PDB file of C-alpha atoms in Angstrom:
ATOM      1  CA  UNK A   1     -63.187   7.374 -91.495  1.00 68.00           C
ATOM      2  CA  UNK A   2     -60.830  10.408 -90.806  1.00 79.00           C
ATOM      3  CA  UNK A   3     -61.389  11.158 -86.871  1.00 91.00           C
ATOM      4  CA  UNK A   4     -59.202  14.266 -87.628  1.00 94.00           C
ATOM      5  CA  UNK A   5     -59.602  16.458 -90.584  1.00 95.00           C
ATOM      6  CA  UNK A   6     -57.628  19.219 -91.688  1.00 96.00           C
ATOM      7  CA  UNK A   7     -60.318  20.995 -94.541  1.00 91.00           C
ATOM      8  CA  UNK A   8     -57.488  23.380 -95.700  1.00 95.00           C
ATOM      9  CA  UNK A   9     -55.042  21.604 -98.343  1.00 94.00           C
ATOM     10  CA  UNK A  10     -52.776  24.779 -97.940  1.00 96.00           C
ATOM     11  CA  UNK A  11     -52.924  28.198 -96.952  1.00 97.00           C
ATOM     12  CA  UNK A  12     -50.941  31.622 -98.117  1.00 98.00           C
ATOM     13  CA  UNK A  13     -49.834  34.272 -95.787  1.00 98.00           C
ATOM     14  CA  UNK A  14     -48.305  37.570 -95.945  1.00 98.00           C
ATOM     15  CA  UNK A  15     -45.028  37.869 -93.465  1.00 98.00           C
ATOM     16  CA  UNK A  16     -45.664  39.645 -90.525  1.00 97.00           C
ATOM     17  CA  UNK A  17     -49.503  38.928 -90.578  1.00 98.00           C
ATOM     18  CA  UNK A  18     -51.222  36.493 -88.673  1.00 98.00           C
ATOM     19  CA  UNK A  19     -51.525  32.538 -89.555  1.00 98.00           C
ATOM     20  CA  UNK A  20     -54.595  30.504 -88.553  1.00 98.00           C
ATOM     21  CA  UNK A  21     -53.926  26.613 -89.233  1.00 98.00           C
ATOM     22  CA  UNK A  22     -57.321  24.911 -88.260  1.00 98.00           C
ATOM     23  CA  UNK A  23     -58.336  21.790 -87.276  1.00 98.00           C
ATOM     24  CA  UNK A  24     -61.626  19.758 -86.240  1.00 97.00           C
ATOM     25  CA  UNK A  25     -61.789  16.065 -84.492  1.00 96.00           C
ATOM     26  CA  UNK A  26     -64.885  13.280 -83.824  1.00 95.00           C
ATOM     27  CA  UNK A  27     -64.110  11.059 -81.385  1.00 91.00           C
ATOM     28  CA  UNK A  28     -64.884  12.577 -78.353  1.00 91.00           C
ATOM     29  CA  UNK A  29     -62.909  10.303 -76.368  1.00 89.00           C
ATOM     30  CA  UNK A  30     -59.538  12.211 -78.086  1.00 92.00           C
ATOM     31  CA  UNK A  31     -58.252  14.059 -74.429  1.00 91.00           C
ATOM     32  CA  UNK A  32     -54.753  15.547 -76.248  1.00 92.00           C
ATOM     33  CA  UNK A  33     -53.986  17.456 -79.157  1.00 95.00           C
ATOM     34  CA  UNK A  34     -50.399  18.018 -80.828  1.00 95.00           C
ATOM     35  CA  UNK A  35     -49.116  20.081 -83.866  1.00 97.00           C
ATOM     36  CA  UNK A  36     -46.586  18.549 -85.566  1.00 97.00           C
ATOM     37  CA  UNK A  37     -44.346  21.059 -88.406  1.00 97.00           C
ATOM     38  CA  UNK A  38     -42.549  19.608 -91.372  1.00 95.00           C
ATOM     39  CA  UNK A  39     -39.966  20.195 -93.890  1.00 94.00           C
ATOM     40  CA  UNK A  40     -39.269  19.023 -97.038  1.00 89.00           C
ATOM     41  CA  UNK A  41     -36.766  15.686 -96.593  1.00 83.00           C
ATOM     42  CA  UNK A  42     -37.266  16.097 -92.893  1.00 90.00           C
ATOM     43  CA  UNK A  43     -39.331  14.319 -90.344  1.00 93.00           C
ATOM     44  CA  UNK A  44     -41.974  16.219 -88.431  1.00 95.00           C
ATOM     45  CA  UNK A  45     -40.720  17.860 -85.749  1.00 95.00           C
ATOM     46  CA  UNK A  46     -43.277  18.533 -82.304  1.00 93.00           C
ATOM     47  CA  UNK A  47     -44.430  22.409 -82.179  1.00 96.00           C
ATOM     48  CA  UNK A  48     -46.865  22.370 -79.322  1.00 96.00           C
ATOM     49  CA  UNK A  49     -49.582  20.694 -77.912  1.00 94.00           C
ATOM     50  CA  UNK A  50     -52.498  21.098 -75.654  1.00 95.00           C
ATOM     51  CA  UNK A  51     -54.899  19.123 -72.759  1.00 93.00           C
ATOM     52  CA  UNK A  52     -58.478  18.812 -73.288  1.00 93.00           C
ATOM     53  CA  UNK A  53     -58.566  20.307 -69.442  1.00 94.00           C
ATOM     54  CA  UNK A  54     -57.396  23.760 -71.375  1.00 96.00           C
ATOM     55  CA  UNK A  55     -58.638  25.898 -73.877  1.00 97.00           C
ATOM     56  CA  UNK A  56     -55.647  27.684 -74.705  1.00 98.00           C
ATOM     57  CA  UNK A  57     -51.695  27.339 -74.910  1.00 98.00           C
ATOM     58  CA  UNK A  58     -49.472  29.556 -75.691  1.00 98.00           C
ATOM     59  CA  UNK A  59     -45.445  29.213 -76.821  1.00 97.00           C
ATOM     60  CA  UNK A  60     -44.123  32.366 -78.063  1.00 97.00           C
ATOM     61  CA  UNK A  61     -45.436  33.202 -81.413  1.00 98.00           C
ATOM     62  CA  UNK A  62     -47.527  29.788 -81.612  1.00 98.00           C
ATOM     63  CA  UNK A  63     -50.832  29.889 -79.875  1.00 98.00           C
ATOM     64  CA  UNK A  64     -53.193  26.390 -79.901  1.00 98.00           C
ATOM     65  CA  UNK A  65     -57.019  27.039 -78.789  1.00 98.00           C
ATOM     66  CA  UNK A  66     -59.021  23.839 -77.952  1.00 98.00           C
ATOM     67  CA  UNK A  67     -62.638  24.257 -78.231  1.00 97.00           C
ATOM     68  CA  UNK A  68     -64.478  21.111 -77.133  1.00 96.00           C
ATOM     69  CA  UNK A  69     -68.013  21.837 -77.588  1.00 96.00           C
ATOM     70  CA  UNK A  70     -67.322  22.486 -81.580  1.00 97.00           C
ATOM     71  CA  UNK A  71     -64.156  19.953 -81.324  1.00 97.00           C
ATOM     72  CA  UNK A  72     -62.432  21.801 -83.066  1.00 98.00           C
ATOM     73  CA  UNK A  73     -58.686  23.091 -82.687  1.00 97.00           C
ATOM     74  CA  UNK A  74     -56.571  26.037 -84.261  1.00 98.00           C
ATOM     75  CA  UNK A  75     -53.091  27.182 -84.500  1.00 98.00           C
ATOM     76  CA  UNK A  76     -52.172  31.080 -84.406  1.00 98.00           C
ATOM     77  CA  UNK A  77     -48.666  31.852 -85.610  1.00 98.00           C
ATOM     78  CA  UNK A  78     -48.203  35.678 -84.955  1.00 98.00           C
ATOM     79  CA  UNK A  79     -46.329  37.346 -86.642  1.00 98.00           C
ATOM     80  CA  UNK A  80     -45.829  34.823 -89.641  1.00 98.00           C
ATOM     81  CA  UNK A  81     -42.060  34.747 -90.748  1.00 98.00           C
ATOM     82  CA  UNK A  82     -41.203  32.988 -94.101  1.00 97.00           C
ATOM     83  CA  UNK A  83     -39.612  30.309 -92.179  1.00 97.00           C
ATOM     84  CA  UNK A  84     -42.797  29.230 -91.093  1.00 98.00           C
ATOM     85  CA  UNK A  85     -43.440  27.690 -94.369  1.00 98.00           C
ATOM     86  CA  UNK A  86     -43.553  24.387 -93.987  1.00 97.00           C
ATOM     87  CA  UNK A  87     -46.594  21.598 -93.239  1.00 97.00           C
ATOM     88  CA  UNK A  88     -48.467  21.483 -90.397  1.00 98.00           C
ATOM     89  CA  UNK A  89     -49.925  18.465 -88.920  1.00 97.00           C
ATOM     90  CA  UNK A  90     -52.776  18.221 -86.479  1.00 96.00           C
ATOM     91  CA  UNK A  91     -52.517  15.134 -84.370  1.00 95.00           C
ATOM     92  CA  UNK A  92     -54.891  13.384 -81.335  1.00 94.00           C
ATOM     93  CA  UNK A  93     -54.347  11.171 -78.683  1.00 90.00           C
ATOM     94  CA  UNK A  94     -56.879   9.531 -76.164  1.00 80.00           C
ATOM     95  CA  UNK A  95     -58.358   6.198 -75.091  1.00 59.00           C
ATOM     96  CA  UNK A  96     -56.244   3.689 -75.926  1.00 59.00           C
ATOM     97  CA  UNK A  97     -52.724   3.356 -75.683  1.00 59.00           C
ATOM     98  CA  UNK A  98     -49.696   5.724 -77.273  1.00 67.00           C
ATOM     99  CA  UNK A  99     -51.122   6.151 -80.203  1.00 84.00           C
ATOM    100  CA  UNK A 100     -51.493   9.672 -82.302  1.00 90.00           C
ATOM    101  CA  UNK A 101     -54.285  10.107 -85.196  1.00 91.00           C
ATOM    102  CA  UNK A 102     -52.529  12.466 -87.352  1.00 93.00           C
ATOM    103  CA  UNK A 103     -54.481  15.043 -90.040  1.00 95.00           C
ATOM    104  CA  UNK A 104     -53.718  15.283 -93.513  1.00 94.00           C
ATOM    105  CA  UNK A 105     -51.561  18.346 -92.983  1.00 96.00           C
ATOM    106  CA  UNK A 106     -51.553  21.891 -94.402  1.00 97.00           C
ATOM    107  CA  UNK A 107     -49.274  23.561 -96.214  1.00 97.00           C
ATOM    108  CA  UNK A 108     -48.663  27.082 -94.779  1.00 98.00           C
ATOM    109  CA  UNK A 109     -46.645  29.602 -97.466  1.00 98.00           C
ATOM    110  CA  UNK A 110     -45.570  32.744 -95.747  1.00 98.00           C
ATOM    111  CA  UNK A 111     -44.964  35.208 -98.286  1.00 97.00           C
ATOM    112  CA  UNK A 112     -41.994  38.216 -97.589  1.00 93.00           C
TER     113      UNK A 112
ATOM    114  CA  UNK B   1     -31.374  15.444 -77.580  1.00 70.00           C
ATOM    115  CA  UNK B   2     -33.495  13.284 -78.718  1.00 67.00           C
ATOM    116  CA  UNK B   3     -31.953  11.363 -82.363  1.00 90.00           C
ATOM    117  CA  UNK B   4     -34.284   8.481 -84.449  1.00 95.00           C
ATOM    118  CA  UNK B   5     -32.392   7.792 -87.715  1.00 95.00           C
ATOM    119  CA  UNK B   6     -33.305   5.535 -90.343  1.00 96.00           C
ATOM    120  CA  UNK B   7     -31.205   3.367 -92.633  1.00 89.00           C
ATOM    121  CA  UNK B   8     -31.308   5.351 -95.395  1.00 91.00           C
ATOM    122  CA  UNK B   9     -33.067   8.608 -97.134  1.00 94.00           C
ATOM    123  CA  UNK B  10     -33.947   7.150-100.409  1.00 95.00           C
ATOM    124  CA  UNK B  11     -34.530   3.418-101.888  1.00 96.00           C
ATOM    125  CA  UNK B  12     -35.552   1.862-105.176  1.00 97.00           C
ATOM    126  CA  UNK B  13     -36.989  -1.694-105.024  1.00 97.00           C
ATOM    127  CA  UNK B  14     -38.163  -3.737-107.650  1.00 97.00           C
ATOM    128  CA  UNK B  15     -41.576  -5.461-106.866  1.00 98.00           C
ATOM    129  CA  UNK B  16     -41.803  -8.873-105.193  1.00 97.00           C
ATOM    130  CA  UNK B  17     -38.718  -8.367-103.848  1.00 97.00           C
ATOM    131  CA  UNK B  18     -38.165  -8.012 -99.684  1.00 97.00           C
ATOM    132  CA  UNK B  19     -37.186  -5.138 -98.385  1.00 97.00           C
ATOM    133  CA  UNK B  20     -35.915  -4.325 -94.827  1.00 97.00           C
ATOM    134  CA  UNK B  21     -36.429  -0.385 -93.454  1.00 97.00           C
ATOM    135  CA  UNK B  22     -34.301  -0.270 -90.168  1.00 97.00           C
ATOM    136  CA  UNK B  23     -34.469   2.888 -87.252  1.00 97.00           C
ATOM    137  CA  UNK B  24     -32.562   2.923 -84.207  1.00 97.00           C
ATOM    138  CA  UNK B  25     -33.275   5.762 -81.518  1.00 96.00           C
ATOM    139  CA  UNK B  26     -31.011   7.254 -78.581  1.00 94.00           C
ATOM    140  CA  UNK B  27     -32.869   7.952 -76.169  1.00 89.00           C
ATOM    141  CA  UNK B  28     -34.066   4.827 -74.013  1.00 91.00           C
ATOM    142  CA  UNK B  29     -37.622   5.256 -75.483  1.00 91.00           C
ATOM    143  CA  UNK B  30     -40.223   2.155 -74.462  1.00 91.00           C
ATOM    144  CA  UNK B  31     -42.482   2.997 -77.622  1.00 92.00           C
ATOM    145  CA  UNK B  32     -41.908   2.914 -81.319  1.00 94.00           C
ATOM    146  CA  UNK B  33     -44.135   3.621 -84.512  1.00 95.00           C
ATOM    147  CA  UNK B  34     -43.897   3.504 -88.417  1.00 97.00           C
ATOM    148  CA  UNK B  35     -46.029   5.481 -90.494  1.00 97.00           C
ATOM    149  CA  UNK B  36     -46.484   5.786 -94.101  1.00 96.00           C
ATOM    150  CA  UNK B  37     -46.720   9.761 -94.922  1.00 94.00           C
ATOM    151  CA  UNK B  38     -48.940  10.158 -98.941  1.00 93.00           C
ATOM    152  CA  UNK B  39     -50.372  13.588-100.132  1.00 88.00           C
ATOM    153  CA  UNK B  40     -53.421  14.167 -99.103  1.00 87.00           C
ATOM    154  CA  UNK B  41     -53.339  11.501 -96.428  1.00 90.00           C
ATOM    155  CA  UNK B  42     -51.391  12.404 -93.533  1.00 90.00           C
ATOM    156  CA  UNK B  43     -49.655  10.395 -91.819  1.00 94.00           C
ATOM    157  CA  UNK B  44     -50.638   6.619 -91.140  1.00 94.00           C
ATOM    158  CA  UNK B  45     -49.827   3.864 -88.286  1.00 94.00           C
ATOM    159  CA  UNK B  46     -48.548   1.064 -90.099  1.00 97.00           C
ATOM    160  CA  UNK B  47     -46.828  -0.878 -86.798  1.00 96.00           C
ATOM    161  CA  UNK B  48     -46.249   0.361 -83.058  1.00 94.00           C
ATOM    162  CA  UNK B  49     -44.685  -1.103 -80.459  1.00 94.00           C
ATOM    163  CA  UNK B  50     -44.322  -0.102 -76.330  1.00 90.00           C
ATOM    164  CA  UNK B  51     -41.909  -3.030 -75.845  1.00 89.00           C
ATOM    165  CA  UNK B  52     -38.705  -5.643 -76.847  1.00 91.00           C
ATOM    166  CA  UNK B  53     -40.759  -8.550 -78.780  1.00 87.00           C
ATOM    167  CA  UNK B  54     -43.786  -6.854 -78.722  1.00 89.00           C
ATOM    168  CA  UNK B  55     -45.586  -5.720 -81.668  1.00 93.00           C
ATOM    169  CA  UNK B  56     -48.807  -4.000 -82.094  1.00 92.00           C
ATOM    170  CA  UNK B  57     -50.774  -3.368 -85.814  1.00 94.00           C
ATOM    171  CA  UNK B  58     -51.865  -0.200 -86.555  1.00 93.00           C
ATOM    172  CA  UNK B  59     -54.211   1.106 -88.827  1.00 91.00           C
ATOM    173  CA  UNK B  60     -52.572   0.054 -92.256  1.00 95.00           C
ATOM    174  CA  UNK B  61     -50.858  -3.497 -91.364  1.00 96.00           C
ATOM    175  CA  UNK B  62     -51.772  -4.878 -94.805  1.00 96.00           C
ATOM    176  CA  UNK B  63     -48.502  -5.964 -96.417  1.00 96.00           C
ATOM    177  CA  UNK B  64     -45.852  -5.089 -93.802  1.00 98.00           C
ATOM    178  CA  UNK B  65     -44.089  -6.990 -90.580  1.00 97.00           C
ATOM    179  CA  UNK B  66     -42.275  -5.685 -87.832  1.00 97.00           C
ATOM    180  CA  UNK B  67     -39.176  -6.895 -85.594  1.00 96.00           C
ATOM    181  CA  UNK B  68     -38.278  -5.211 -82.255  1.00 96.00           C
ATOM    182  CA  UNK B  69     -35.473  -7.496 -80.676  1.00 94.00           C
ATOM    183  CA  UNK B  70     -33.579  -4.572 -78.800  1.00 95.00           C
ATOM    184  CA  UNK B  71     -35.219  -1.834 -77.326  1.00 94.00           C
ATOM    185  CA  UNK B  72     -33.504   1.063 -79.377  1.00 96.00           C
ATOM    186  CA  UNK B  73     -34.256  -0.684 -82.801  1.00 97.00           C
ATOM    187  CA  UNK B  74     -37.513  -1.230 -84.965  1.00 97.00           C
ATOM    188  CA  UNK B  75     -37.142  -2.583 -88.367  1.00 97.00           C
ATOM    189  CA  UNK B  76     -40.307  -2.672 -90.497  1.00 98.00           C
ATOM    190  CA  UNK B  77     -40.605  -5.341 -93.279  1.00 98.00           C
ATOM    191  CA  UNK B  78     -42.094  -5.220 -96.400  1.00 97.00           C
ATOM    192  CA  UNK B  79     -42.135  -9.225 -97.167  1.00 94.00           C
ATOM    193  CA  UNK B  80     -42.748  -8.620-101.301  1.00 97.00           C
ATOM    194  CA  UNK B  81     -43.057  -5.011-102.509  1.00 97.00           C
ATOM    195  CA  UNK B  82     -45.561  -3.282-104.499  1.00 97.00           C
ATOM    196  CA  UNK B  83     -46.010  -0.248-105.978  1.00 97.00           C
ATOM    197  CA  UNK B  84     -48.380   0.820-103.958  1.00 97.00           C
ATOM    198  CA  UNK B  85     -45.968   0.817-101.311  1.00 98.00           C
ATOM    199  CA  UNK B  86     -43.981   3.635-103.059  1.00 98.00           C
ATOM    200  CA  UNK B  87     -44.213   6.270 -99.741  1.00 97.00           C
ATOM    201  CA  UNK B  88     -42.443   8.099 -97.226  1.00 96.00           C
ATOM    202  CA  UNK B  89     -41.858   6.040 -94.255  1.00 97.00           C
ATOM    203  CA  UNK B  90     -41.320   7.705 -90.724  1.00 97.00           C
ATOM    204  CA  UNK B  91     -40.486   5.728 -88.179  1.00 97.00           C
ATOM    205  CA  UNK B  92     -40.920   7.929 -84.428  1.00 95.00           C
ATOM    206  CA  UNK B  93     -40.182   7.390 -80.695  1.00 94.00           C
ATOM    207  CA  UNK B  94     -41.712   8.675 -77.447  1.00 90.00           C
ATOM    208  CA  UNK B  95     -41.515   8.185 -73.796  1.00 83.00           C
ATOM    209  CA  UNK B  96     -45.034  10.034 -72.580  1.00 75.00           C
ATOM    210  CA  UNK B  97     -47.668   8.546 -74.208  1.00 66.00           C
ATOM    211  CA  UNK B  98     -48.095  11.473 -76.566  1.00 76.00           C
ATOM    212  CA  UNK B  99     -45.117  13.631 -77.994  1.00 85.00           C
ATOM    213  CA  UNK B 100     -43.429  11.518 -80.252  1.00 91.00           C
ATOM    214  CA  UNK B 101     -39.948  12.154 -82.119  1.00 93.00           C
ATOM    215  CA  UNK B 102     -39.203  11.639 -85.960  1.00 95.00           C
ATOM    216  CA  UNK B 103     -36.769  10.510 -87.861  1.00 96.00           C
ATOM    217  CA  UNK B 104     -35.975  11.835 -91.178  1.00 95.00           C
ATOM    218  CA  UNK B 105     -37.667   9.600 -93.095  1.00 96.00           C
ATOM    219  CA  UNK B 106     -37.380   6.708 -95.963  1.00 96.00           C
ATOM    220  CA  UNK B 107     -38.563   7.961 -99.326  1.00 96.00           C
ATOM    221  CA  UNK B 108     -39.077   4.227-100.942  1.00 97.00           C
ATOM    222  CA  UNK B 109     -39.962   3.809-104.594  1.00 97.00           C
ATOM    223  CA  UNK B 110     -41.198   0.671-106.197  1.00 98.00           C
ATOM    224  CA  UNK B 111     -40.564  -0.151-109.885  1.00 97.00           C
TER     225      UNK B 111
END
């Protein structure tokens, strides 16, 4: 039972354009939401996260929108740079303890 | 700056034998986790922990054990291996109860 789904195995973007990573949850009881990028050989590293009090966050080119009626999350990167490439894990915390539910990840190409 | 690192990048075990994955972090951190990373699966809780001695499964315990005798170290255990233990493993720390730091990772293969 996979309480957080990412539906897109991978995704290919142009450089410069916009990149739309998304992301949709069940349990309700989930209160905050993490994206987590990784390298090949490399551990994931924390990009940014987001309350369930919010419905946006923004960091510089990363932007994470929270809706909680469709529970469903999404990560802009604007504009895409081929560094980007990498995966890109959704993760959820709530209820109880420290514990993160982590997606399947996607793997974002940015193209130059 | 926060630094997890883990006793080595890559291993080859045979099967049934025992094999010790160690990771030691910096930073005074209360909690620690392993997870097994497989395409297509994410990333999975094997063991957690929020304290010295204290021990917590996680979602895929099945085949693993876990020692925490000092707070900056948490060794996981894999008492006879199998192939189907061939993975990444991450082991992570965190202070707040949600951003959690990574180490580089254990790619372990099982013959």
């Amino acid at each position: 039972d996979q309480q957080v789904k990412q539906n897109s195995p991978s995704l290919s973007v142009q450089e410069g354009r916009i990149s739309i990573l998304n992301c949709d949850y069940t349990n309700s009881m989930f209160d905050y939401f993490l994206w987590y990028k990784k390298y090949p050989a490399e551990g994931p590293t924390f990009l940014i996260s987001i309350s369930s009090i919010k419905d946006k966050n923004e960091d510089g080119r990363f932007t994470v929108f929270l809706n909680k009626s469709a529970k469903h999350l999404s990560l802009h990167i604007v504009p895409s740079q081929p560094g980007d490439s990498a995966v890109y894990f959704c993760a959820a915390s709530g209820g109880y303890g420290n514990k993160l539910v982590f997606g399947a990840g996607t793997i974002l190409r940015v193209k130059s | 700056d926060v630094k997890v690192t883990q006793s080595s990048r890559y291993l080859v075990k045979r099967t049934g034998e025992k094999v010790f994955l160690e990771c030691v972090q910096d930073m005074d951190h209360e909690n620690m986790f392993w997870y097994r990373q497989d395409p297509g699966l994410g990333l999975r809780l094997i063991y957690f922990s929020y304290d010295v001695k204290m021990k917590e499964k996680g979602d895929i315990p099945e085949g693993y054990s876990v020692s925490r005798e000092k707070k900056e170290r948490f060794s996981l255990i894999l008492e006879s291996a199998s192939t189907n233990q061939t993975s990444m493993y991450l082991c992570a720390s965190s202070f707040s109860p949600y951003e959690q730091y990574f180490g580089p990772g254990t790619r372990l293969t099982v013959t």
